[in-house]
């Protein structure tokens, strides 16, 4: 997530209405209004696909009570209001990632009764590899235990380390071995990189089989060329997108790279709609619908109007709205097995 301070939520515009959300969902070709409880993993048959939100959080609020807590029933209720069938739920374990840790164990336990709709990821702070998981086998074993408990990926990966820090490289290696995709946040405080994102390029080159899902202001600022280090921390840059951005270059060079449209992602496409519409079409096989819902007071989601604003085709809406997610999460594979 982009850890937007609570005070910044004052920028949020009026609530997306249920009617508006439904229009979006229907237009996406991914959703139906009736969200009868599914049985097991999402069915793969025709007509059953609905919106998948690739980026949400559960929270629990003793450490920061003013933020409130989002329980699994709360999240499901919010998903119903926005016609989202399934959501990836991301722990936040690094101290830089959130106001307080949201552990993998919490996410796995809280989602357990709702696995037809809530898809848990696990998170491992790579610094624990330097202290408590000194061998690669121990990292792999931990990841396997999380898989056994239901985890479908690793993230939100958000430590205050370089994106290609040796400890993170060991974590990526383990994820590649057990086939867990990694969703990461990149800015000047987490998974830090230089303008042009050469560190990320190194990771993607080193682990071509590892699916990596990009997110965060530093990543999305890099949709434009000519960004400086300081620009990697600007959450919602405005203005026309200058050519030569690292995002296009990296997506072109690395087929294992995806990006979710949560938080600053939708804005990155809307800041220059002419560029954004072509970008959405160009990368319709690699973009994933997502919101970064983590705060009950969040009411402003550009994601619900993005496709209309960019005039996206039905096919693009379906791919980005759900099909790509199913592929990355191997839901089709699972439901066919
Ligand atoms: Zn997030």
Short mmCIF file of C-alpha atoms and ligand atoms in Angstrom, two decimals:
data_model
loop_
_atom_site.label_atom_id
_atom_site.label_comp_id
_atom_site.label_asym_id
_atom_site.label_seq_id
_atom_site.Cartn_x
_atom_site.Cartn_y
_atom_site.Cartn_z
CA UNK A 1 0.00 0.00 0.00
CA UNK A 2 0.91 3.61 -0.21
CA UNK A 3 0.83 4.47 3.45
CA UNK A 4 -1.04 7.70 3.04
CA UNK A 5 -1.27 9.47 6.39
CA UNK A 6 -4.80 9.70 7.71
CA UNK A 7 -4.82 13.47 7.30
CA UNK A 8 -4.36 13.05 3.57
CA UNK A 9 -7.65 11.23 3.22
CA UNK A 10 -9.31 14.67 3.32
CA UNK A 11 -8.43 14.77 -0.37
CA UNK A 12 -10.81 11.96 -1.03
CA UNK A 13 -13.71 12.78 -3.22
CA UNK A 14 -17.32 11.63 -2.66
CA UNK A 15 -18.09 7.98 -2.22
CA UNK A 16 -18.40 5.75 -5.26
CA UNK A 17 -22.04 4.81 -5.25
CA UNK A 18 -23.22 1.24 -5.51
CA UNK A 19 -24.88 2.12 -8.83
CA UNK A 20 -21.59 3.52 -10.14
CA UNK A 21 -19.66 0.49 -8.94
CA UNK A 22 -22.16 -1.84 -10.53
CA UNK A 23 -21.91 0.01 -13.84
CA UNK A 24 -18.15 -0.40 -13.69
CA UNK A 25 -18.33 -4.05 -12.77
CA UNK A 26 -20.81 -4.90 -15.50
CA UNK A 27 -18.84 -2.90 -18.00
CA UNK A 28 -15.75 -4.85 -17.02
CA UNK A 29 -17.43 -8.07 -18.02
CA UNK A 30 -16.01 -9.59 -14.88
CA UNK A 31 -18.73 -9.13 -12.35
CA UNK A 32 -22.27 -9.99 -11.60
CA UNK A 33 -24.35 -8.37 -8.91
CA UNK A 34 -25.37 -11.54 -7.19
CA UNK A 35 -22.44 -12.68 -5.13
CA UNK A 36 -23.72 -16.01 -3.96
CA UNK A 37 -21.11 -17.75 -1.85
CA UNK A 38 -18.84 -19.69 -4.16
CA UNK A 39 -17.73 -23.18 -3.35
CA UNK A 40 -13.98 -23.61 -3.10
CA UNK A 41 -11.70 -21.74 -5.43
CA UNK A 42 -13.34 -19.54 -8.02
CA UNK A 43 -15.00 -21.61 -10.71
CA UNK A 44 -13.39 -21.41 -14.11
CA UNK A 45 -16.51 -21.91 -16.21
CA UNK A 46 -17.91 -19.32 -18.57
CA UNK A 47 -19.94 -16.57 -16.96
CA UNK A 48 -18.48 -16.98 -13.50
CA UNK A 49 -15.67 -14.47 -13.74
CA UNK A 50 -16.00 -11.31 -11.67
CA UNK A 51 -13.76 -8.47 -10.52
CA UNK A 52 -10.69 -9.45 -8.56
CA UNK A 53 -9.10 -6.76 -6.38
CA UNK A 54 -5.41 -7.63 -6.27
CA UNK A 55 -4.52 -5.28 -3.42
CA UNK A 56 -6.41 -5.07 -0.12
CA UNK A 57 -5.54 -5.23 3.56
CA UNK A 58 -7.10 -6.42 6.77
CA UNK A 59 -6.19 -4.27 9.74
CA UNK A 60 -6.51 -4.41 13.50
CA UNK A 61 -6.41 -1.23 15.36
CA UNK A 62 -5.17 -1.22 18.96
CA UNK A 63 -1.88 0.37 17.95
CA UNK A 64 -3.55 3.08 15.92
CA UNK A 65 -7.16 3.15 17.00
CA UNK A 66 -8.04 6.18 14.93
CA UNK A 67 -7.53 4.06 11.84
CA UNK A 68 -10.18 1.59 12.93
CA UNK A 69 -9.97 -2.09 12.10
CA UNK A 70 -11.01 -3.83 8.92
CA UNK A 71 -12.07 -7.36 9.76
CA UNK A 72 -12.73 -10.07 7.19
CA UNK A 73 -16.52 -9.48 7.41
CA UNK A 74 -15.90 -5.73 6.97
CA UNK A 75 -13.81 -6.39 3.87
CA UNK A 76 -16.44 -8.74 2.42
CA UNK A 77 -19.15 -6.13 3.04
CA UNK A 78 -17.05 -3.48 1.27
CA UNK A 79 -16.40 -5.88 -1.61
CA UNK A 80 -20.14 -6.51 -1.98
CA UNK A 81 -20.76 -2.76 -2.12
CA UNK A 82 -18.27 -2.52 -4.98
CA UNK A 83 -19.13 -5.77 -6.74
CA UNK A 84 -15.74 -7.28 -6.16
CA UNK A 85 -15.92 -11.05 -6.09
CA UNK A 86 -12.49 -11.86 -4.74
CA UNK A 87 -9.65 -9.93 -3.16
CA UNK A 88 -6.00 -10.59 -2.49
CA UNK A 89 -5.31 -9.79 1.17
CA UNK A 90 -1.79 -8.61 1.92
CA UNK A 91 -0.01 -8.71 5.28
CA UNK A 92 2.30 -5.82 6.20
CA UNK A 93 5.09 -7.11 8.42
CA UNK A 94 7.96 -4.67 7.98
CA UNK A 95 8.07 -1.79 10.47
CA UNK A 96 8.19 0.68 7.59
CA UNK A 97 5.15 -0.84 5.93
CA UNK A 98 2.34 0.33 8.21
CA UNK A 99 1.56 1.88 11.57
CA UNK A 100 1.80 -1.57 13.14
CA UNK A 101 2.50 -5.09 11.84
CA UNK A 102 -0.24 -7.09 10.18
CA UNK A 103 1.17 -10.57 10.32
CA UNK A 104 0.90 -13.37 7.81
CA UNK A 105 -0.59 -15.51 10.54
CA UNK A 106 -3.35 -12.95 11.16
CA UNK A 107 -4.21 -12.75 7.46
CA UNK A 108 -4.16 -16.54 7.04
CA UNK A 109 -6.34 -17.08 10.11
CA UNK A 110 -8.82 -14.30 9.39
CA UNK A 111 -9.31 -15.32 5.77
CA UNK A 112 -9.60 -19.05 6.52
CA UNK A 113 -13.43 -19.13 6.70
CA UNK A 114 -13.72 -17.06 3.51
CA UNK A 115 -11.22 -18.59 1.13
CA UNK A 116 -13.74 -18.64 -1.72
CA UNK A 117 -13.43 -14.84 -1.79
CA UNK A 118 -10.40 -13.77 0.24
CA UNK A 119 -7.03 -14.87 -1.15
CA UNK A 120 -4.26 -14.55 1.44
CA UNK A 121 -0.65 -13.71 0.75
CA UNK A 122 2.14 -14.09 3.29
CA UNK A 123 4.96 -11.66 3.97
CA UNK A 124 8.48 -12.27 5.20
CA UNK A 125 10.69 -9.36 6.17
CA UNK A 126 13.98 -10.16 4.43
CA UNK A 127 15.95 -8.98 7.45
CA UNK A 128 14.80 -12.09 9.29
CA UNK A 129 16.87 -14.03 6.77
CA UNK A 130 19.92 -12.36 8.29
CA UNK A 131 19.00 -13.38 11.81
CA UNK A 132 16.57 -16.28 12.08
CA UNK A 133 16.63 -17.92 8.63
CA UNK A 134 20.32 -18.22 7.84
CA UNK A 135 20.03 -21.04 5.33
CA UNK A 136 18.12 -21.01 2.06
CA UNK A 137 16.37 -24.24 3.03
CA UNK A 138 14.88 -22.55 6.08
CA UNK A 139 13.43 -19.78 3.93
CA UNK A 140 11.96 -22.29 1.49
CA UNK A 141 10.53 -24.34 4.36
CA UNK A 142 8.85 -21.27 5.86
CA UNK A 143 7.38 -20.32 2.50
CA UNK A 144 6.08 -23.87 2.09
CA UNK A 145 4.40 -23.71 5.49
CA UNK A 146 2.65 -20.53 4.41
CA UNK A 147 1.62 -22.23 1.15
CA UNK A 148 0.22 -25.16 3.13
CA UNK A 149 -1.78 -22.62 5.16
CA UNK A 150 -3.22 -21.15 1.98
CA UNK A 151 -0.88 -18.36 0.90
CA UNK A 152 -0.92 -17.65 -2.84
CA UNK A 153 1.88 -15.10 -2.95
CA UNK A 154 4.35 -13.00 -0.99
CA UNK A 155 3.57 -9.36 -0.21
CA UNK A 156 3.10 -6.65 0.42
CA UNK A 157 6.89 -6.74 0.31
CA UNK A 158 7.86 -3.36 1.76
CA UNK A 159 11.11 -3.35 3.75
CA UNK A 160 13.39 -0.34 4.03
CA UNK A 161 16.08 -2.01 1.95
CA UNK A 162 17.31 -1.61 -1.59
CA UNK A 163 15.08 -3.57 -3.98
CA UNK A 164 18.10 -5.75 -4.79
CA UNK A 165 19.51 -5.99 -1.27
CA UNK A 166 21.26 -9.36 -0.80
CA UNK A 167 18.72 -10.40 1.84
CA UNK A 168 15.81 -9.62 -0.48
CA UNK A 169 17.58 -11.48 -3.30
CA UNK A 170 17.63 -14.57 -1.10
CA UNK A 171 13.91 -14.14 -0.43
CA UNK A 172 13.18 -13.77 -4.16
CA UNK A 173 15.19 -16.91 -4.85
CA UNK A 174 13.07 -18.88 -2.38
CA UNK A 175 9.85 -17.43 -3.84
CA UNK A 176 10.95 -18.44 -7.32
CA UNK A 177 11.67 -21.97 -6.09
CA UNK A 178 8.22 -22.43 -4.56
CA UNK A 179 6.45 -20.44 -7.33
CA UNK A 180 5.02 -17.67 -5.18
CA UNK A 181 4.55 -14.31 -6.94
CA UNK A 182 5.94 -11.28 -5.09
CA UNK A 183 3.95 -8.03 -4.82
CA UNK A 184 6.27 -5.17 -3.86
CA UNK A 185 6.03 -1.48 -3.00
CA UNK A 186 8.76 0.75 -4.41
CA UNK A 187 9.60 4.30 -3.35
CA UNK A 188 12.41 6.09 -1.54
CA UNK A 189 11.51 4.43 1.79
CA UNK A 190 10.87 0.85 0.72
CA UNK A 191 12.58 -1.32 -1.87
CA UNK A 192 14.63 1.70 -2.79
CA UNK A 193 16.08 2.09 -6.26
CA UNK A 194 17.72 4.68 -8.48
CA UNK A 195 15.92 6.60 -11.23
CA UNK A 196 15.45 4.23 -14.15
CA UNK A 197 15.03 1.38 -11.65
CA UNK A 198 18.25 -0.52 -12.42
CA UNK A 199 17.97 -2.50 -9.17
CA UNK A 200 14.56 -3.81 -10.14
CA UNK A 201 15.91 -4.70 -13.58
CA UNK A 202 18.63 -6.73 -11.88
CA UNK A 203 16.08 -8.66 -9.80
CA UNK A 204 13.94 -9.41 -12.84
CA UNK A 205 16.96 -10.57 -14.82
CA UNK A 206 18.28 -12.73 -12.00
CA UNK A 207 14.92 -14.47 -11.45
CA UNK A 208 13.15 -14.69 -14.82
CA UNK A 209 10.72 -17.31 -13.51
CA UNK A 210 9.65 -15.20 -10.54
CA UNK A 211 6.43 -13.25 -11.11
CA UNK A 212 6.84 -9.78 -9.63
CA UNK A 213 3.95 -7.37 -9.22
CA UNK A 214 4.94 -3.71 -8.99
CA UNK A 215 3.16 -1.12 -6.87
CA UNK A 216 3.96 2.14 -5.14
CA UNK A 217 4.69 5.74 -5.95
CA UNK A 218 8.30 5.24 -7.06
CA UNK A 219 7.27 2.61 -9.57
CA UNK A 220 4.39 4.65 -10.96
CA UNK A 221 6.35 7.91 -11.07
CA UNK A 222 8.71 5.98 -13.36
CA UNK A 223 5.99 5.73 -16.00
CA UNK A 224 7.51 9.02 -17.18
CA UNK A 225 11.01 9.63 -18.45
CA UNK A 226 13.41 12.06 -16.84
CA UNK A 227 12.45 11.36 -13.22
CA UNK A 228 14.89 12.34 -10.49
CA UNK A 229 15.47 10.53 -7.21
CA UNK A 230 13.15 12.91 -5.39
CA UNK A 231 10.38 12.19 -7.91
CA UNK A 232 10.28 8.56 -6.78
CA UNK A 233 8.59 9.77 -3.60
CA UNK A 234 5.89 11.88 -5.26
CA UNK A 235 2.63 9.98 -4.87
CA UNK A 236 0.43 11.61 -7.47
CA UNK A 237 2.54 13.48 -10.02
CA UNK A 238 0.56 15.51 -12.53
CA UNK A 239 1.02 16.54 -16.10
CA UNK A 240 1.82 14.91 -19.40
CA UNK A 241 3.94 11.75 -19.29
CA UNK A 242 7.37 12.43 -20.74
CA UNK A 243 8.60 9.64 -23.02
CA UNK A 244 11.33 7.25 -21.94
CA UNK A 245 9.87 5.94 -18.69
CA UNK A 246 11.42 2.95 -16.94
CA UNK A 247 8.01 1.29 -16.51
CA UNK A 248 7.55 0.69 -20.23
CA UNK A 249 11.17 -0.35 -20.66
CA UNK A 250 11.00 -2.88 -17.84
CA UNK A 251 7.65 -4.32 -18.91
CA UNK A 252 9.07 -4.71 -22.42
CA UNK A 253 12.25 -6.40 -21.25
CA UNK A 254 10.81 -8.65 -18.54
CA UNK A 255 7.82 -10.87 -19.15
CA UNK A 256 7.72 -11.81 -15.47
CA UNK A 257 6.81 -8.26 -14.46
CA UNK A 258 3.23 -7.18 -13.71
CA UNK A 259 1.77 -4.12 -11.99
CA UNK A 260 -1.34 -3.54 -9.94
CA UNK A 261 -3.40 -0.42 -10.54
CA UNK A 262 -4.10 0.26 -6.87
CA UNK A 263 -3.50 3.57 -5.15
CA UNK A 264 -1.27 5.77 -7.35
CA UNK A 265 -1.54 3.26 -10.22
CA UNK A 266 -4.86 4.47 -11.59
CA UNK A 267 -3.71 8.07 -11.24
CA UNK A 268 -0.56 7.32 -13.24
CA UNK A 269 -2.79 6.37 -16.17
CA UNK A 270 -5.22 9.24 -15.68
CA UNK A 271 -2.66 12.06 -15.39
CA UNK A 272 -2.24 11.93 -19.16
CA UNK A 273 -5.29 10.18 -20.58
CA UNK A 274 -3.98 9.93 -24.12
CA UNK A 275 -0.85 8.18 -22.88
CA UNK A 276 -2.83 6.23 -20.26
CA UNK A 277 -5.30 4.76 -22.74
CA UNK A 278 -2.50 3.48 -24.94
CA UNK A 279 -0.55 2.23 -21.94
CA UNK A 280 -3.58 0.30 -20.69
CA UNK A 281 -4.04 -1.30 -24.08
CA UNK A 282 -0.32 -1.97 -24.53
CA UNK A 283 -0.01 -3.74 -21.20
CA UNK A 284 -3.49 -5.25 -20.87
CA UNK A 285 -1.89 -8.66 -20.29
CA UNK A 286 0.23 -7.40 -17.37
CA UNK A 287 -1.95 -4.99 -15.42
CA UNK A 288 -4.09 -6.04 -12.47
CA UNK A 289 -7.12 -4.25 -11.06
CA UNK A 290 -6.58 -3.28 -7.42
CA UNK A 291 -7.56 -0.59 -4.92
CA UNK A 292 -5.29 -0.71 -1.84
CA UNK A 293 -8.28 -0.57 0.49
CA UNK A 294 -6.89 -0.38 4.03
CA UNK A 295 -8.86 2.35 5.75
CA UNK A 296 -12.59 2.50 6.32
CA UNK A 297 -12.66 6.18 5.48
CA UNK A 298 -11.29 5.55 1.97
CA UNK A 299 -14.02 6.57 -0.42
CA UNK A 300 -12.11 7.86 -3.42
CA UNK A 301 -11.12 5.16 -5.85
CA UNK A 302 -10.10 6.25 -9.34
CA UNK A 303 -10.01 2.56 -10.20
CA UNK A 304 -13.80 2.32 -10.47
CA UNK A 305 -14.00 4.92 -13.24
CA UNK A 306 -10.61 4.28 -14.85
CA UNK A 307 -11.79 2.04 -17.66
CA UNK A 308 -14.60 4.35 -18.67
CA UNK A 309 -12.34 7.39 -18.55
CA UNK A 310 -9.80 5.72 -20.79
CA UNK A 311 -12.39 4.21 -23.13
CA UNK A 312 -11.11 0.68 -22.56
CA UNK A 313 -12.51 -2.16 -24.65
CA UNK A 314 -14.47 -4.99 -23.11
CA UNK A 315 -11.55 -7.33 -23.63
CA UNK A 316 -9.14 -5.01 -21.82
CA UNK A 317 -11.60 -4.60 -18.96
CA UNK A 318 -11.95 -8.36 -18.63
CA UNK A 319 -8.23 -9.04 -18.73
CA UNK A 320 -7.23 -6.32 -16.29
CA UNK A 321 -10.33 -6.73 -14.15
CA UNK A 322 -9.96 -10.43 -13.47
CA UNK A 323 -8.33 -12.69 -16.07
CA UNK A 324 -4.75 -11.62 -15.50
CA UNK A 325 -5.21 -12.03 -11.76
CA UNK A 326 -6.53 -15.52 -12.18
CA UNK A 327 -3.52 -16.38 -14.30
CA UNK A 328 -1.00 -14.93 -11.83
CA UNK A 329 -2.73 -16.62 -8.91
CA UNK A 330 -3.07 -19.83 -10.90
CA UNK A 331 -6.75 -20.01 -9.93
CA UNK A 332 -7.72 -21.64 -13.18
CA UNK A 333 -5.02 -24.23 -12.67
CA UNK A 334 -6.24 -24.84 -9.14
CA UNK A 335 -9.88 -25.12 -10.09
CA UNK A 336 -9.03 -27.55 -12.86
CA UNK A 337 -6.93 -29.77 -10.67
ZN1 LIG B 1 -1.00 -1.77 0.21
#
